[in-house]
Short mmCIF file of C-alpha atoms in Angstrom, two decimals:
data_model
loop_
_atom_site.label_atom_id
_atom_site.label_comp_id
_atom_site.label_asym_id
_atom_site.label_seq_id
_atom_site.Cartn_x
_atom_site.Cartn_y
_atom_site.Cartn_z
CA MET A 96 -28.82 8.31 -19.93
CA ARG A 97 -28.14 11.66 -21.56
CA TYR A 98 -30.45 13.09 -24.20
CA HIS A 99 -28.85 15.32 -26.80
CA LEU A 100 -30.63 17.64 -29.23
CA THR A 101 -30.55 16.10 -32.68
CA PRO A 102 -31.18 18.20 -35.79
CA VAL A 103 -34.36 17.06 -37.57
CA ARG A 104 -35.24 17.77 -41.16
CA ILE A 105 -38.61 19.47 -41.61
CA ALA A 106 -40.51 18.49 -44.73
CA ALA A 107 -42.81 20.79 -46.65
CA ILE A 108 -45.63 18.85 -48.32
CA ASN A 109 -46.60 20.57 -51.53
CA LYS A 110 -48.84 17.92 -53.07
CA ALA A 111 -51.25 15.68 -51.27
CA SER A 112 -50.34 12.79 -53.59
CA ASN A 113 -46.69 12.85 -52.43
CA ASN A 114 -46.87 10.38 -49.58
CA LYS A 115 -43.27 9.17 -49.55
CA CYS A 116 -41.44 9.29 -46.23
CA TRP A 117 -39.21 12.35 -46.15
CA ARG A 118 -36.56 10.50 -44.09
CA GLY A 119 -35.36 8.65 -47.17
CA CYS A 120 -36.41 5.12 -46.36
CA GLY A 121 -38.32 4.85 -49.66
CA GLU A 122 -41.59 3.72 -48.09
CA LYS A 123 -44.96 5.37 -48.56
CA GLY A 124 -47.27 6.20 -45.74
CA THR A 125 -49.00 8.84 -43.70
CA LEU A 126 -47.44 11.36 -41.35
CA VAL A 127 -48.03 8.98 -38.46
CA TYR A 128 -46.04 6.34 -40.29
CA CYS A 129 -43.17 8.74 -40.84
CA TRP A 130 -42.97 9.51 -37.10
CA TRP A 131 -43.64 6.08 -35.58
CA GLU A 132 -43.23 3.24 -38.08
CA CYS A 133 -40.29 4.41 -40.20
CA ARG A 134 -37.38 1.99 -39.84
CA LEU A 135 -34.95 4.90 -39.57
CA VAL A 136 -36.66 6.43 -36.56
CA GLN A 137 -37.93 3.28 -34.88
CA PRO A 138 -34.64 2.44 -33.05
CA LEU A 139 -34.65 5.89 -31.43
CA TRP A 140 -38.21 5.56 -30.22
CA LYS A 141 -37.56 2.03 -28.97
CA THR A 142 -34.55 3.23 -27.03
CA LEU A 143 -36.46 6.10 -25.44
CA TRP A 144 -39.47 3.91 -24.75
CA PHE A 145 -37.51 1.11 -23.06
CA GLU A 146 -35.40 3.62 -21.13
CA GLN A 147 -38.48 5.37 -19.77
CA LYS A 148 -40.16 2.03 -19.13
CA ARG A 149 -37.10 0.79 -17.23
CA GLU A 150 -36.75 3.93 -15.15
CA LYS A 151 -40.51 4.41 -14.90
CA VAL A 152 -40.08 8.14 -15.37
CA ARG A 153 -42.51 10.30 -17.28
CA SER A 154 -41.64 13.70 -18.65
CA LEU A 155 -44.35 16.25 -17.99
CA THR A 156 -44.83 19.87 -18.96
CA MET A 157 -45.82 22.30 -16.23
CA CYS A 158 -48.54 24.83 -16.85
CA GLY A 159 -47.02 27.55 -14.74
CA HIS A 160 -44.24 28.67 -12.41
CA VAL A 161 -43.49 26.40 -9.42
CA GLY A 162 -40.29 27.73 -7.90
CA PHE A 163 -37.74 24.93 -7.76
CA GLU A 164 -35.62 26.89 -10.20
CA SER A 165 -34.22 28.60 -7.10
CA LEU A 166 -32.52 25.39 -5.95
CA PRO A 167 -29.06 26.55 -7.15
CA ASP A 168 -29.48 29.77 -5.17
CA GLN A 169 -30.49 27.77 -2.11
CA LEU A 170 -27.44 25.55 -2.52
CA VAL A 171 -25.14 28.57 -2.86
CA ASN A 172 -26.62 30.25 0.24
CA ARG A 173 -26.28 27.07 2.26
CA SER A 174 -22.67 26.55 1.13
CA ILE A 175 -21.79 30.15 2.00
CA HIS A 176 -23.34 29.74 5.42
CA GLN A 177 -21.57 26.42 6.04
CA GLY A 178 -18.22 27.54 4.66
CA PHE A 179 -15.66 25.55 2.70
CA CYS A 180 -12.60 23.52 3.60
CA PHE A 181 -9.46 22.93 1.59
CA ASN A 182 -6.50 20.80 2.63
CA VAL A 183 -3.08 21.17 1.03
CA LEU A 184 -0.17 18.77 1.47
CA CYS A 185 3.29 20.22 0.79
CA VAL A 186 5.94 17.60 0.06
CA GLY A 187 9.53 18.65 -0.44
CA GLU A 188 12.94 18.86 1.12
CA THR A 189 13.63 21.16 4.05
CA GLY A 190 14.41 24.71 2.95
CA ILE A 191 13.02 24.36 -0.56
CA GLY A 192 10.47 27.15 -0.03
CA LYS A 193 7.22 25.39 0.89
CA SER A 194 6.11 27.80 3.62
CA THR A 195 7.07 30.87 1.60
CA LEU A 196 5.04 29.71 -1.40
CA ILE A 197 1.96 28.97 0.74
CA ASP A 198 2.21 32.42 2.34
CA THR A 199 2.43 33.96 -1.12
CA LEU A 200 -0.45 31.90 -2.53
CA PHE A 201 -2.92 32.94 0.15
CA ASN A 202 -1.47 36.43 0.61
CA THR A 203 -0.96 36.09 4.35
CA ASN A 204 1.63 35.06 6.91
CA PHE A 205 0.96 31.69 8.54
CA GLU A 206 3.89 32.18 10.95
CA ASP A 207 5.27 28.69 10.47
CA GLN A 208 8.42 27.86 12.42
CA GLU A 209 11.56 26.92 10.55
CA SER A 210 12.39 23.22 10.51
CA SER A 211 15.73 21.67 11.29
CA HIS A 212 17.77 19.67 8.80
CA PHE A 213 18.64 17.08 11.45
CA CYS A 214 15.30 15.33 12.00
CA PRO A 215 15.85 11.60 12.57
CA HIS A 216 12.64 10.68 10.74
CA VAL A 217 9.86 12.20 8.64
CA ARG A 218 6.83 13.59 10.47
CA LEU A 219 3.80 15.48 9.23
CA LYS A 220 2.66 18.69 10.88
CA ALA A 221 -0.88 19.87 10.16
CA GLN A 222 -2.12 23.36 10.98
CA THR A 223 -5.63 24.66 10.32
CA TYR A 224 -6.49 28.31 9.70
CA GLU A 225 -9.72 30.26 9.19
CA LEU A 226 -9.60 32.59 6.17
CA GLN A 227 -12.29 34.92 4.90
CA GLU A 228 -12.54 36.72 1.58
CA CYS A 229 -15.60 38.98 1.25
CA ASN A 230 -18.32 36.82 2.82
CA ILE A 231 -16.76 33.45 1.92
CA ARG A 232 -15.17 31.51 4.78
CA LEU A 233 -12.48 28.97 4.07
CA LYS A 234 -11.05 26.52 6.59
CA LEU A 235 -7.56 25.92 5.23
CA THR A 236 -5.35 23.09 6.48
CA ILE A 237 -1.66 23.10 5.57
CA VAL A 238 0.17 19.81 6.09
CA ASN A 239 3.94 20.11 5.96
CA THR A 240 6.41 17.23 5.70
CA VAL A 241 9.09 17.94 8.30
CA GLY A 242 12.42 16.21 7.69
CA PHE A 243 11.54 14.84 4.25
CA GLY A 244 14.70 13.89 2.37
CA ASP A 245 17.07 14.87 5.21
CA GLN A 246 17.99 11.34 6.28
CA ILE A 247 20.91 9.36 4.89
CA ASN A 248 18.65 6.34 4.42
CA LYS A 249 15.68 7.68 2.44
CA GLU A 250 14.13 4.30 1.70
CA GLU A 251 11.08 4.76 3.95
CA SER A 252 10.76 8.56 3.73
CA TYR A 253 7.47 8.38 1.81
CA GLN A 254 5.76 5.89 4.13
CA PRO A 255 4.67 8.40 6.83
CA ILE A 256 2.99 10.48 4.08
CA VAL A 257 1.06 7.47 2.78
CA ASP A 258 0.06 6.50 6.31
CA TYR A 259 -1.18 10.02 7.03
CA ILE A 260 -3.36 10.15 3.89
CA ASP A 261 -4.80 6.71 4.63
CA ALA A 262 -5.49 7.76 8.21
CA GLN A 263 -7.60 10.71 7.04
CA PHE A 264 -9.53 8.44 4.65
CA GLU A 265 -10.05 5.95 7.47
CA ALA A 266 -11.32 8.67 9.82
CA TYR A 267 -13.87 9.83 7.22
CA LEU A 268 -14.93 6.23 6.53
CA GLN A 269 -15.43 5.56 10.24
CA GLU A 270 -17.56 8.70 10.49
CA GLU A 271 -19.65 7.53 7.52
CA MET A 272 -20.21 4.10 9.07
CA LYS A 273 -21.40 5.43 12.42
CA ILE A 274 -25.01 4.90 13.38
CA LYS A 275 -25.29 8.51 14.51
CA ARG A 276 -23.08 10.37 12.11
CA SER A 277 -22.74 14.10 11.61
CA LEU A 278 -21.00 14.65 8.29
CA PHE A 279 -22.49 18.12 8.06
CA ASN A 280 -20.41 19.34 11.00
CA TYR A 281 -17.51 16.93 10.44
CA HIS A 282 -14.16 18.56 9.75
CA ASP A 283 -13.01 16.90 6.55
CA SER A 284 -9.26 16.39 6.86
CA ARG A 285 -8.77 14.45 3.61
CA ILE A 286 -5.97 15.85 1.48
CA HIS A 287 -7.37 17.61 -1.60
CA VAL A 288 -4.12 18.46 -3.35
CA CYS A 289 -0.45 17.64 -2.97
CA LEU A 290 2.02 20.29 -4.06
CA TYR A 291 5.17 18.32 -4.77
CA PHE A 292 8.21 20.60 -4.72
CA ILE A 293 11.02 19.58 -7.09
CA SER A 294 14.54 20.89 -6.66
CA PRO A 295 15.70 23.04 -9.63
CA THR A 296 18.64 20.78 -10.50
CA GLY A 297 18.07 21.07 -14.25
CA HIS A 298 18.85 17.39 -14.77
CA SER A 299 16.20 14.87 -13.77
CA LEU A 300 14.02 13.67 -10.92
CA LYS A 301 15.60 12.03 -7.92
CA ALA A 302 14.82 8.42 -7.10
CA LEU A 303 13.07 9.56 -3.91
CA ASP A 304 10.80 11.88 -5.93
CA LEU A 305 9.80 9.12 -8.34
CA LEU A 306 9.17 6.63 -5.56
CA THR A 307 7.14 9.09 -3.49
CA MET A 308 4.95 10.31 -6.35
CA LYS A 309 4.38 6.75 -7.52
CA SER A 310 3.16 5.85 -4.02
CA LEU A 311 0.87 8.90 -3.82
CA ASP A 312 -0.66 9.19 -7.29
CA SER A 313 -3.57 6.83 -6.48
CA LYS A 314 -4.30 8.55 -3.15
CA VAL A 315 -4.12 12.28 -3.81
CA ASN A 316 -4.15 14.88 -6.61
CA ILE A 317 -0.50 15.64 -7.32
CA ILE A 318 0.55 18.97 -8.82
CA PRO A 319 4.33 19.07 -9.34
CA VAL A 320 6.02 22.45 -9.00
CA ILE A 321 9.62 23.44 -9.61
CA ALA A 322 10.66 25.42 -6.55
CA LYS A 323 13.07 28.37 -6.67
CA ALA A 324 12.72 28.54 -10.44
CA ASP A 325 14.86 31.71 -10.54
CA ALA A 326 17.92 29.51 -9.88
CA ILE A 327 18.14 28.38 -13.52
CA SER A 328 17.77 30.12 -16.85
CA LYS A 329 14.66 30.05 -19.02
CA THR A 330 16.26 27.73 -21.57
CA GLU A 331 17.34 25.29 -18.89
CA LEU A 332 13.93 25.57 -17.26
CA HIS A 333 12.14 24.70 -20.49
CA LYS A 334 14.35 21.64 -21.06
CA PHE A 335 13.93 20.65 -17.42
CA LYS A 336 10.13 20.72 -17.72
CA ILE A 337 10.20 18.49 -20.80
CA LYS A 338 12.57 16.10 -19.04
CA LEU A 339 10.38 15.93 -15.94
CA MET A 340 7.18 15.23 -17.86
CA SER A 341 8.85 12.51 -19.93
CA GLU A 342 10.12 10.86 -16.75
CA LEU A 343 6.70 11.03 -15.13
CA VAL A 344 5.08 9.43 -18.18
CA SER A 345 7.75 6.74 -18.56
CA ASN A 346 7.41 5.76 -14.89
CA GLY A 347 3.61 5.63 -15.04
CA ILE A 348 3.04 8.43 -12.51
CA GLN A 349 -0.44 9.95 -12.78
CA ILE A 350 -0.37 13.63 -11.87
CA TYR A 351 -3.44 15.85 -11.68
CA HIS A 352 -4.50 17.31 -15.02
CA PHE A 353 -6.91 20.19 -15.06
CA PRO A 354 -10.32 19.07 -16.37
CA THR A 355 -11.38 19.95 -19.89
CA ASP A 356 -14.94 18.58 -19.88
CA ASP A 357 -16.43 21.91 -18.76
CA GLU A 358 -16.73 24.21 -21.74
CA THR A 359 -16.36 27.34 -19.62
CA VAL A 360 -12.83 26.45 -18.47
CA ALA A 361 -11.83 23.81 -21.02
CA LYS A 362 -9.71 26.17 -23.10
CA ILE A 363 -7.69 27.68 -20.27
CA ASN A 364 -7.30 24.33 -18.50
CA ALA A 365 -6.06 22.67 -21.68
CA SER A 366 -3.58 25.49 -22.12
CA MET A 367 -2.37 25.24 -18.52
CA ASN A 368 -1.91 21.48 -18.77
CA GLY A 369 0.83 22.23 -21.25
CA HIS A 370 2.69 24.36 -18.68
CA LEU A 371 3.01 21.57 -16.10
CA PRO A 372 5.04 21.38 -13.96
CA PHE A 373 4.76 24.99 -12.84
CA ALA A 374 8.01 26.84 -12.19
CA VAL A 375 7.32 29.06 -9.21
CA VAL A 376 9.03 31.67 -7.08
CA GLY A 377 7.64 32.67 -3.70
CA SER A 378 8.15 35.88 -1.74
CA THR A 379 6.21 37.97 0.74
CA ASP A 380 8.54 40.96 0.48
CA GLU A 381 7.45 43.95 -1.54
CA VAL A 382 9.99 45.70 -3.75
CA LYS A 383 9.51 48.95 -5.60
CA VAL A 384 9.39 48.20 -9.32
CA GLY A 385 9.05 51.35 -11.37
CA SER A 386 6.41 53.48 -9.70
CA LYS A 387 4.59 50.75 -7.74
CA MET A 388 5.29 48.10 -5.14
CA ALA A 389 5.23 44.43 -6.13
CA LYS A 390 6.01 41.11 -4.47
CA ALA A 391 9.44 40.17 -5.69
CA ARG A 392 12.86 38.87 -4.78
CA GLN A 393 15.70 41.36 -4.85
CA TYR A 394 19.05 40.18 -6.21
CA PRO A 395 22.27 42.05 -7.03
CA TRP A 396 21.66 41.38 -10.69
CA GLY A 397 17.98 42.36 -10.75
CA VAL A 398 14.46 41.77 -9.44
CA VAL A 399 12.32 38.65 -9.91
CA GLN A 400 8.65 39.59 -9.73
CA VAL A 401 6.46 36.84 -8.30
CA GLU A 402 3.29 37.90 -10.14
CA ASN A 403 5.01 38.55 -13.46
CA GLU A 404 4.23 35.67 -15.81
CA ASP A 405 7.39 36.39 -17.78
CA HIS A 406 9.43 35.61 -14.67
CA CYS A 407 7.66 32.52 -13.26
CA ASP A 408 4.41 30.51 -13.28
CA PHE A 409 3.16 31.64 -9.87
CA VAL A 410 0.09 33.40 -11.29
CA LYS A 411 -0.79 30.31 -13.36
CA LEU A 412 -0.53 28.08 -10.29
CA ARG A 413 -2.69 30.39 -8.18
CA GLU A 414 -5.27 30.74 -10.94
CA MET A 415 -5.52 26.98 -11.51
CA LEU A 416 -5.29 25.89 -7.90
CA ILE A 417 -7.53 28.43 -6.17
CA CYS A 418 -9.60 30.40 -8.66
CA THR A 419 -10.56 27.77 -11.22
CA ASN A 420 -10.18 24.18 -10.03
CA MET A 421 -10.44 24.16 -6.24
CA GLU A 422 -13.89 22.57 -6.30
CA ASP A 423 -12.78 20.00 -8.87
CA LEU A 424 -9.86 19.03 -6.61
CA ARG A 425 -12.30 18.54 -3.74
CA GLU A 426 -14.63 16.52 -5.96
CA GLN A 427 -11.82 14.35 -7.35
CA THR A 428 -10.65 13.61 -3.83
CA HIS A 429 -14.12 12.40 -2.83
CA THR A 430 -15.24 10.62 -5.99
CA ARG A 431 -11.95 9.09 -7.08
CA HIS A 432 -9.33 8.69 -4.37
CA TYR A 433 -11.63 8.26 -1.38
CA GLU A 434 -13.95 5.94 -3.28
CA LEU A 435 -10.97 3.79 -4.26
CA TYR A 436 -9.88 3.56 -0.62
CA ARG A 437 -13.44 2.91 0.53
CA ARG A 438 -14.02 0.18 -2.03
CA CYS A 439 -10.77 -1.61 -1.18
CA LYS A 440 -11.50 -1.34 2.53
CA LEU A 441 -15.04 -2.68 2.23
CA GLU A 442 -13.86 -5.51 -0.01
CA GLU A 443 -11.32 -6.44 2.64
CA MET A 444 -14.16 -6.51 5.16
CA GLY A 445 -16.11 -8.88 2.90
CA PHE A 446 -18.71 -6.49 1.48
CA ALA A 447 -19.63 -6.60 -2.20
CA ASP A 448 -22.23 -5.11 -4.53
CA GLY A 449 -23.78 -8.42 -5.56
CA GLY A 450 -23.69 -12.17 -5.12
CA PRO A 451 -22.48 -14.81 -7.56
CA GLU A 452 -25.51 -14.22 -9.78
CA ASN A 453 -25.25 -10.43 -9.43
CA THR A 454 -28.11 -10.38 -6.97
CA GLN A 455 -28.35 -7.61 -4.41
CA PHE A 456 -28.36 -8.55 -0.74
CA SER A 457 -28.76 -6.54 2.41
CA LEU A 458 -26.13 -5.32 4.81
CA GLN A 459 -27.52 -7.64 7.46
CA GLU A 460 -27.01 -10.67 5.23
CA THR A 461 -23.51 -9.49 4.45
CA TYR A 462 -22.83 -9.06 8.15
CA LYS A 463 -24.20 -12.52 8.93
CA ALA A 464 -22.17 -14.09 6.14
CA LYS A 465 -19.04 -12.30 7.32
CA LEU A 466 -19.77 -13.26 10.92
CA HIS A 467 -20.28 -16.89 9.90
CA GLU A 468 -17.05 -16.81 7.94
CA PHE A 469 -15.24 -15.19 10.86
CA CYS A 470 -16.64 -17.75 13.33
CA GLY A 471 -15.59 -20.57 11.03
CA GLU A 472 -12.14 -19.08 10.75
CA CYS A 473 -11.98 -18.75 14.54
CA ARG A 474 -13.04 -22.38 14.99
CA ARG A 475 -10.50 -23.51 12.43
CA LYS A 476 -7.77 -21.53 14.16
CA GLU A 477 -8.94 -22.86 17.52
CA GLU A 478 -8.65 -26.44 16.25
CA GLU A 479 -5.23 -25.67 14.84
CA MET A 480 -4.19 -24.16 18.16
CA LYS A 481 -5.52 -27.20 20.04
CA GLN A 482 -3.68 -29.56 17.73
CA MET A 483 -0.54 -27.49 18.01
CA LEU A 484 -0.82 -27.35 21.81
CA THR A 485 -1.45 -31.11 21.96
CA GLN A 486 1.54 -31.76 19.74
CA ARG A 487 3.70 -29.43 21.80
CA ALA A 488 2.46 -31.06 25.02
CA LYS A 489 3.38 -34.49 23.65
CA GLU A 490 6.77 -33.25 22.57
CA LYS A 491 7.29 -31.60 25.96
CA ASP A 492 6.16 -34.75 27.75
CA ALA A 493 8.57 -36.82 25.69
CA LEU A 494 11.38 -34.41 26.50
CA LEU A 495 10.49 -34.51 30.20
CA ARG A 496 10.39 -38.31 30.17
CA GLU A 497 13.75 -38.43 28.45
CA ALA A 498 15.16 -35.96 30.97
CA GLU A 499 13.67 -38.04 33.77
CA ARG A 500 15.31 -41.20 32.42
CA GLU A 501 18.61 -39.39 32.13
CA LEU A 502 18.30 -38.07 35.69
CA GLN A 503 17.36 -41.55 36.97
CA ALA A 504 20.35 -43.10 35.24
CA LYS A 505 22.60 -40.40 36.61
CA PHE A 506 21.10 -40.95 40.06
CA GLU A 507 21.72 -44.69 39.89
CA HIS A 508 25.26 -44.11 38.72
CA LEU A 509 25.92 -41.66 41.55
CA ARG A 510 24.26 -44.04 44.00
CA ARG A 511 26.47 -46.90 42.86
CA VAL A 512 29.55 -44.71 43.08
CA HIS A 513 28.45 -43.61 46.53
CA ARG A 514 28.06 -47.20 47.66
CA GLU A 515 31.48 -48.08 46.34
CA GLU A 516 33.03 -45.07 48.03
CA ARG A 517 31.21 -45.90 51.25
CA ALA A 518 32.43 -49.48 51.11
CA LYS A 519 35.98 -48.26 50.58
CA LEU A 520 35.64 -45.89 53.51
CA GLU A 521 34.24 -48.66 55.71
CA GLU A 522 37.17 -50.87 54.78
CA LYS A 523 39.62 -48.10 55.53
CA ARG A 524 37.82 -47.48 58.82
CA ARG A 525 38.06 -51.16 59.76
CA LEU A 526 41.73 -51.27 58.93
CA LEU A 527 42.27 -48.10 60.90
CA GLU A 528 40.45 -49.50 63.90
CA GLU A 529 42.53 -52.68 63.68
CA GLU A 530 45.67 -50.60 63.54
CA ILE A 531 44.45 -48.58 66.53
CA ILE A 532 43.79 -51.77 68.55
CA SER A 533 47.16 -53.19 67.56
CA PHE A 534 48.82 -49.92 68.46
CA SER A 535 47.01 -49.88 71.81
CA LYS A 536 48.17 -53.39 72.56
CA LYS A 537 51.71 -52.54 71.63
CA LYS A 538 51.52 -49.41 73.73
CA ALA A 539 50.24 -51.37 76.77
CA THR A 540 52.95 -53.96 76.33
CA SER A 541 55.55 -51.28 76.05
CA GLU A 542 54.32 -49.55 79.18
CA ILE A 543 54.43 -52.84 81.15
CA TYR A 544 57.94 -53.51 79.92
CA GLN A 545 59.04 -50.02 80.85
CA ASN A 546 57.58 -50.37 84.35
CA GLN A 547 59.34 -53.66 84.91
CA THR A 548 62.59 -52.20 83.71
CA PHE A 549 62.22 -49.17 85.95
CA THR A 550 61.46 -51.31 88.97
CA ALA A 551 64.48 -53.53 88.42
CA THR A 552 66.77 -50.58 87.90
CA GLY A 553 65.51 -48.91 91.11
CA GLY A 554 66.30 -52.04 93.26
CA HIS A 555 69.91 -52.24 92.02
CA LEU A 556 70.48 -48.57 92.70
CA LYS A 557 69.22 -48.94 96.26
CA LYS A 558 71.56 -51.89 96.97
CA ASP A 559 74.53 -49.94 95.64
CA LYS A 560 73.66 -46.99 97.81
CA ASP A 561 73.32 -49.10 100.89
CA HIS A 562 76.64 -50.76 100.13
CA LYS A 563 78.42 -47.47 99.74
CA SER A 564 76.95 -46.19 102.97
CA SER A 565 78.12 -49.18 104.89
CA SER A 566 81.65 -48.94 103.56
CA PHE A 567 82.05 -45.37 104.75
CA MET A 568 81.00 -46.28 108.11
#
């Protein structure tokens, strides 16, 4: 509960007989009545009393200096010693100027290799650098989307980005849930801000841009920027900004708005929210402008100065992103986006804040309940598997029996055919044997007849020869 200072009217009592309550309730009483029993002030005291009674906190006044006023200094010294980390995700088409803008933002050269336009799929490349400004150390991680928007089929181009962000949340959650965790030394790789680069078409957002930002707005702080803003005129750029913001609102895309609850930066943040999306130009080349050197882009028609607010919004982006709201981006990532992921993940695992009657229960009870539920689910699935296996075994057995019957019938049919064929062959064999015997008999008879004929013919020839011989003599 917050306590605010409330102006209180101070009464000046001129006459002792004037005992009316100065708060205007119309009642008469003493000073004690006016402070404790007046019906106008009683609700306030009741609220404070019950709040303190509920929290069991007493406010005390110290009699002297203690020293815990140095806690902010201790926190600052510890943070400086530990260092800071900041992770930036750059989403945009190949060649739109992501690496050049990052080099210009942090006033250094990260020596990033140029990407090809012929990547078969989208992949994310993360590189971590150690930067130091004065005595402040910053561990900066730049995550670049290689091949984004280069494919003919762009339907799933945003999915690797979503998976990467969820993977970093999951890694942090696993580190939190360890028994021996070391979050102090853990390298936080969660994405703190997404710079979404929009092509300076001057018309409207592409379907891929809308789909990607809609998928990312609940997972990361999105700051849309119009890349290569020197490609269109100021009038076209102004109309393009209005068109983009109207499309974002109509499609329900939540981009990151600079906070206005802090009075120290509320005015400038509210002013900068009206300049979204930022139209930026990046360059690491220095060009002589007048009598001094400045980062700019040299064209045949003139010079575009990067740090000139009349030329582009680069200074506004750097001021809002790095100088003013870097810590808020880190805090929003932890308290909003990561907490949303963590809550959904724990709810999927069966954890909750309270029972049916909003009663708190321990982690062990939650684990036992989840284990019991999981064991019941396993038993139920085991029974289903057994029933399914039994049913499949019965079906398989029926199929095997049917196949066996079919094979038996086919066997009997083939056996019957074989018997018939064998009987036919036996009959043919018998007939053949009979023909052979008949032929043998005929052959024997023929041979006997031939022998008799030969013998008779030989006798006649001999008689004729003898007769001829005798006649010559």
